Short mmCIF file of N, CA and C in Angstrom, two decimals:
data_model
loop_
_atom_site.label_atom_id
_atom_site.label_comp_id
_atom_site.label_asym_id
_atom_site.label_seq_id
_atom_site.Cartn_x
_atom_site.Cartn_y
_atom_site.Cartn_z
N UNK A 1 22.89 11.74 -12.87
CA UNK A 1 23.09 10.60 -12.00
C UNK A 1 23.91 11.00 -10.76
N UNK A 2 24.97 11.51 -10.92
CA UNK A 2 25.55 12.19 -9.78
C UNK A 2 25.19 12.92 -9.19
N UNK A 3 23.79 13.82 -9.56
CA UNK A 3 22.97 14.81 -8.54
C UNK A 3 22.45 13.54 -7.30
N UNK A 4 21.63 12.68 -8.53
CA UNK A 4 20.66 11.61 -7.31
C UNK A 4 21.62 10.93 -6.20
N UNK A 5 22.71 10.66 -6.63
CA UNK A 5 23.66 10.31 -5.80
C UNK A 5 24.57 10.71 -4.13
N UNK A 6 24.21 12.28 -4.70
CA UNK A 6 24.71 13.24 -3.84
C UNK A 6 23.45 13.20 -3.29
N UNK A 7 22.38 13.40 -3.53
CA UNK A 7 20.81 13.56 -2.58
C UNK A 7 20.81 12.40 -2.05
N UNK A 8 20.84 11.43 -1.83
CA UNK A 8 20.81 10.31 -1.39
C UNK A 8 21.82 9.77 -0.25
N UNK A 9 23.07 10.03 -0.71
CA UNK A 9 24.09 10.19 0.32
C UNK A 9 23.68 10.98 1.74
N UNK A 10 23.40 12.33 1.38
CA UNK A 10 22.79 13.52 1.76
C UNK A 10 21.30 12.86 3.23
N UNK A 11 20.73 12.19 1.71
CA UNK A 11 19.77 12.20 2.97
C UNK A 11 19.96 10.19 3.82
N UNK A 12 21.16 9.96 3.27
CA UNK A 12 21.39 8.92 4.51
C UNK A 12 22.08 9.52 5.57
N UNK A 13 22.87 10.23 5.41
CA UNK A 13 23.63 11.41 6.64
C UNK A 13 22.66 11.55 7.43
N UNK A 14 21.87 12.34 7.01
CA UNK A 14 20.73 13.06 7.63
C UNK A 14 20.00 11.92 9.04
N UNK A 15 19.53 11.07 8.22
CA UNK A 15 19.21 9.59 8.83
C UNK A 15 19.95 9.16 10.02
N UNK A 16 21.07 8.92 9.78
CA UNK A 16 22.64 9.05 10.70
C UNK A 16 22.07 9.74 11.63
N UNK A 17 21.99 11.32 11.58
CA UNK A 17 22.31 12.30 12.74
C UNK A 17 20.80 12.45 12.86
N UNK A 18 19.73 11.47 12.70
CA UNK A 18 18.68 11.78 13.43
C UNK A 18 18.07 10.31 14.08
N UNK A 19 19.21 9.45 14.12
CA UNK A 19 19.40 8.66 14.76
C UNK A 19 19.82 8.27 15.89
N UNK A 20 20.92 9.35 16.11
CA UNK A 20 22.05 9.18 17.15
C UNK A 20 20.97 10.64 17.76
N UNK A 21 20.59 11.25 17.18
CA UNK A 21 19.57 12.20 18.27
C UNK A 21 18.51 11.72 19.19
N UNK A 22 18.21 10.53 18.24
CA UNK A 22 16.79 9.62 18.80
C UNK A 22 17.53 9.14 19.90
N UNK A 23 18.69 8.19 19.69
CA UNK A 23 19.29 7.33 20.48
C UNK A 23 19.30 8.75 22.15
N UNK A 24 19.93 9.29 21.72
CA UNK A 24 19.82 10.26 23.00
C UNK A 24 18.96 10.77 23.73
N UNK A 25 17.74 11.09 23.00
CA UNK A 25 16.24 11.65 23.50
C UNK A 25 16.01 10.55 24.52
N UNK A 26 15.92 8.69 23.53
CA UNK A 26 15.36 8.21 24.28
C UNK A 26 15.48 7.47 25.25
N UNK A 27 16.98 7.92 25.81
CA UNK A 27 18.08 7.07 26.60
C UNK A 27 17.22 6.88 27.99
N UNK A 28 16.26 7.67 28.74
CA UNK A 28 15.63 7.52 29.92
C UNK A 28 14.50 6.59 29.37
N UNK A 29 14.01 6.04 28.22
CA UNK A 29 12.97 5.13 28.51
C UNK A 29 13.69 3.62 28.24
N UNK A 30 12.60 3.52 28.99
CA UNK A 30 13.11 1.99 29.32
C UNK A 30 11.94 0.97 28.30
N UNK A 31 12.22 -0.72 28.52
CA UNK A 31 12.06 -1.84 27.55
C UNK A 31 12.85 -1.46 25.96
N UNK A 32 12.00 -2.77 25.46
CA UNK A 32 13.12 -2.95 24.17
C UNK A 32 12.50 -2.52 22.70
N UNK A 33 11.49 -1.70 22.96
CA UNK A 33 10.20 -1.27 22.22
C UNK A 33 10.76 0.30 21.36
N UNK A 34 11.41 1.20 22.55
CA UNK A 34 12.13 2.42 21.91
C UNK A 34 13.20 2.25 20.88
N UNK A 35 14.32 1.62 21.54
CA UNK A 35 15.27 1.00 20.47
C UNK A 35 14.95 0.29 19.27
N UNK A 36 13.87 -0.36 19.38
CA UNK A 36 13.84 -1.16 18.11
C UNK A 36 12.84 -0.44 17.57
N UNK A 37 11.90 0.86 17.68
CA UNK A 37 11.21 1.43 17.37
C UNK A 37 11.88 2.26 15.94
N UNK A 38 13.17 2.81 17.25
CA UNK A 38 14.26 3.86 16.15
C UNK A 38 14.93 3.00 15.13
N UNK A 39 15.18 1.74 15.25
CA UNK A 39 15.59 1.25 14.48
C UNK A 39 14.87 0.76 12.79
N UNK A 40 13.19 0.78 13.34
CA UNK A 40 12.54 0.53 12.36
C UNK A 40 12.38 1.74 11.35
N UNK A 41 12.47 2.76 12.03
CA UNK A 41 12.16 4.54 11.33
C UNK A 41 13.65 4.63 10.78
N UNK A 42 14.62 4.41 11.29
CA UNK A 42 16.12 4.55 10.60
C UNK A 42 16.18 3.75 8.90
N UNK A 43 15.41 2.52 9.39
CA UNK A 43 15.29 1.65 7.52
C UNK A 43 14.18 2.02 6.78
N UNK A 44 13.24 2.43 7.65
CA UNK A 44 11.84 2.66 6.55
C UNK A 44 12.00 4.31 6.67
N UNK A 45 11.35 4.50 5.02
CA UNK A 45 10.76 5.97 5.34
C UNK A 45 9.63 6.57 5.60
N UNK A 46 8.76 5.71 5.49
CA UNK A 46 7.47 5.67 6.56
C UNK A 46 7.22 4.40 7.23
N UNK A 47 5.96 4.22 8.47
CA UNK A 47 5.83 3.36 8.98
C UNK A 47 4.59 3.79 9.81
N UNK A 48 3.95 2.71 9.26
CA UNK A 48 2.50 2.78 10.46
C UNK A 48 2.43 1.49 11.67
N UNK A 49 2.07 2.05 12.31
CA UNK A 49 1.70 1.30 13.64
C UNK A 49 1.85 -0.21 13.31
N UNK A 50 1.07 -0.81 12.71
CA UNK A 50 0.66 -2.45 12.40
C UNK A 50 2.36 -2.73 11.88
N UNK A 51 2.81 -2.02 10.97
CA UNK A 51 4.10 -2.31 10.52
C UNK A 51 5.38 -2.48 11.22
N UNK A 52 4.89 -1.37 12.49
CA UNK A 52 6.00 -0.97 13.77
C UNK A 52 5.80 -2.31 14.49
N UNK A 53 4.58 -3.01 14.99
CA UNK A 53 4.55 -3.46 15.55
C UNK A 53 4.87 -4.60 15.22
N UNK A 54 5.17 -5.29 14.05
CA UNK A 54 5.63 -6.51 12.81
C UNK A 54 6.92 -6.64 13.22
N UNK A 55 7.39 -5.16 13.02
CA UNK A 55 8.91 -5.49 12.66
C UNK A 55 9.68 -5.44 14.28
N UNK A 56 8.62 -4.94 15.49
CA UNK A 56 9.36 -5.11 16.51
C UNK A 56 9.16 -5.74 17.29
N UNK A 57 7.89 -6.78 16.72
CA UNK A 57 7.52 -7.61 17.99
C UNK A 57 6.70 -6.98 19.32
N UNK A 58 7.09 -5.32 19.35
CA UNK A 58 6.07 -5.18 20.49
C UNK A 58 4.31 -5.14 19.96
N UNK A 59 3.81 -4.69 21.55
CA UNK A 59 2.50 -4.83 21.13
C UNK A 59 1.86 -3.59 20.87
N UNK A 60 0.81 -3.51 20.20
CA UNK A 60 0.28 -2.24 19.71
C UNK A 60 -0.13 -0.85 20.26
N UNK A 61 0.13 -1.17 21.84
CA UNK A 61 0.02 -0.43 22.55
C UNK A 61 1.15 0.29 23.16
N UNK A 62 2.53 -0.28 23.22
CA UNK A 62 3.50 -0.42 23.18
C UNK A 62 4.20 0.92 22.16
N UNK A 63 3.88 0.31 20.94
CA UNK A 63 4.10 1.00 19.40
C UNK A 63 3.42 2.30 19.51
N UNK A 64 2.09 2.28 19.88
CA UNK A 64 1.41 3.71 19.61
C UNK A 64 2.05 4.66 20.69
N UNK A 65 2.33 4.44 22.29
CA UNK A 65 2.63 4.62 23.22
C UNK A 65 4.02 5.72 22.65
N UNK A 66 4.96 4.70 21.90
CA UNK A 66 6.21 5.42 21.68
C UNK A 66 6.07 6.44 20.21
N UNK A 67 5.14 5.72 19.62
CA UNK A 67 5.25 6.79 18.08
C UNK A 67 4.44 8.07 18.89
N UNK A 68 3.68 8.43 19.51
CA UNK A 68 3.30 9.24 20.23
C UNK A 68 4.29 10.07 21.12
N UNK A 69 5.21 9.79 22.03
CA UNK A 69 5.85 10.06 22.91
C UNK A 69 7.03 10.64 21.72
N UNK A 70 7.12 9.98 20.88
CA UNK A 70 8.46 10.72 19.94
C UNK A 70 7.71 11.60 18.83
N UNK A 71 6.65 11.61 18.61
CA UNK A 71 5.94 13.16 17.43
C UNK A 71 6.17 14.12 18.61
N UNK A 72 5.31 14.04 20.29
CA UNK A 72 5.50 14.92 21.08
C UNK A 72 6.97 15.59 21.27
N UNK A 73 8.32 14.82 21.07
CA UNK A 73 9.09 15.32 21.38
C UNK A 73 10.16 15.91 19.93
N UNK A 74 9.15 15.82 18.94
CA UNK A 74 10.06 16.19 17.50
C UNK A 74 10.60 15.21 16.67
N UNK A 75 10.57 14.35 17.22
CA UNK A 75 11.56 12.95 16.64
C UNK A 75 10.92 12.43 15.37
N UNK A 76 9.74 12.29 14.81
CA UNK A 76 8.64 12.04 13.88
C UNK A 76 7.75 13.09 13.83
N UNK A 77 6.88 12.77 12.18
CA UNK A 77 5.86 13.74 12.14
C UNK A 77 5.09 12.50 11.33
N UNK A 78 3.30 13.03 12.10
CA UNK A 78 2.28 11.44 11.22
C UNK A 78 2.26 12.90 9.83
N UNK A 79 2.37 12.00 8.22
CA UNK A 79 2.72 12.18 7.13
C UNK A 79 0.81 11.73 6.65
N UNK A 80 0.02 11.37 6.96
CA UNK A 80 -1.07 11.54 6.13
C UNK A 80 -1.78 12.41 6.49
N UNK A 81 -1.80 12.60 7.66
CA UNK A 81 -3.11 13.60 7.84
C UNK A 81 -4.69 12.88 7.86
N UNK A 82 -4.80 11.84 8.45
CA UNK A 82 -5.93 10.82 9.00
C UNK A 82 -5.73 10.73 10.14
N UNK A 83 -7.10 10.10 10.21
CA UNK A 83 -7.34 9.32 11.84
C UNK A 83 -7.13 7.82 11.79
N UNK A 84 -6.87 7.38 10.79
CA UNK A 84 -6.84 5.86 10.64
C UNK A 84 -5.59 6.24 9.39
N UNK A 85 -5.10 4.99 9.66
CA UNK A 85 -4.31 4.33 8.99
C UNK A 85 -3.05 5.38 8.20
N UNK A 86 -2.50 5.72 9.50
CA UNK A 86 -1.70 6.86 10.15
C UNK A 86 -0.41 6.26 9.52
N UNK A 87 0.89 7.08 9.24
CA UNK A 87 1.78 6.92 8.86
C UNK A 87 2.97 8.26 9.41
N UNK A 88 4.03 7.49 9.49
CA UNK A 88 4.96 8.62 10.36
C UNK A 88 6.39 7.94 9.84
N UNK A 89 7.08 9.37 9.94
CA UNK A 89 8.37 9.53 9.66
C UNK A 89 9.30 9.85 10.24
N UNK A 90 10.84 9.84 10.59
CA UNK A 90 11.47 10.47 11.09
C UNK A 90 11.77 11.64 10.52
N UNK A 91 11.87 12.60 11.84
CA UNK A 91 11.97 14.28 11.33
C UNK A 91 13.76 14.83 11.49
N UNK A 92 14.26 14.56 10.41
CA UNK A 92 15.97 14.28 10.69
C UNK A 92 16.17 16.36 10.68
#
């Protein structure tokens, strides 16, 4: 029990400092779509598009625009390996 404990801790840290990395990457873009983007990848550990776009209110173009712009820059990696019904993570 105290191993899972320590892994878990471990990988909320992790979360933490690939948060405050995001926060920095994405300090030159602008609307309210980036921020609440990172915010949705900080609580979930995956997230697809339709889900991004649920929990942030932006629009789907919006959502793909930035989950794109942050795999290009390291920040996420898409986790299925499809063309549809795509799923992505933060890369802490």
């Amino acid at each position: 029990m105290e191993i899972a404990c320590l892994t878990a801790m471990r990988h909320l840290d992790d979360i933490q400092a690939w948060s405050a990395r995001a926060e920095t990457m994405m300090a030159p873009l602008s609307g309210k779509t980036p921020p609440a983007l990172r915010a949705v990848l900080t609580e979930w550990p995956v997230v697809s598009a339709p889900m991004a776009e649920t929990l942030t209110g932006a629009s789907r173009g919006a959502v793909q625009r930035n989950l794109a712009w942050m795999e290009a820059q390291g920040l996420i990696c898409e986790v299925t390996g499809k063309e549809c019904f795509r799923m992505w993570r933060a890369m802490p």
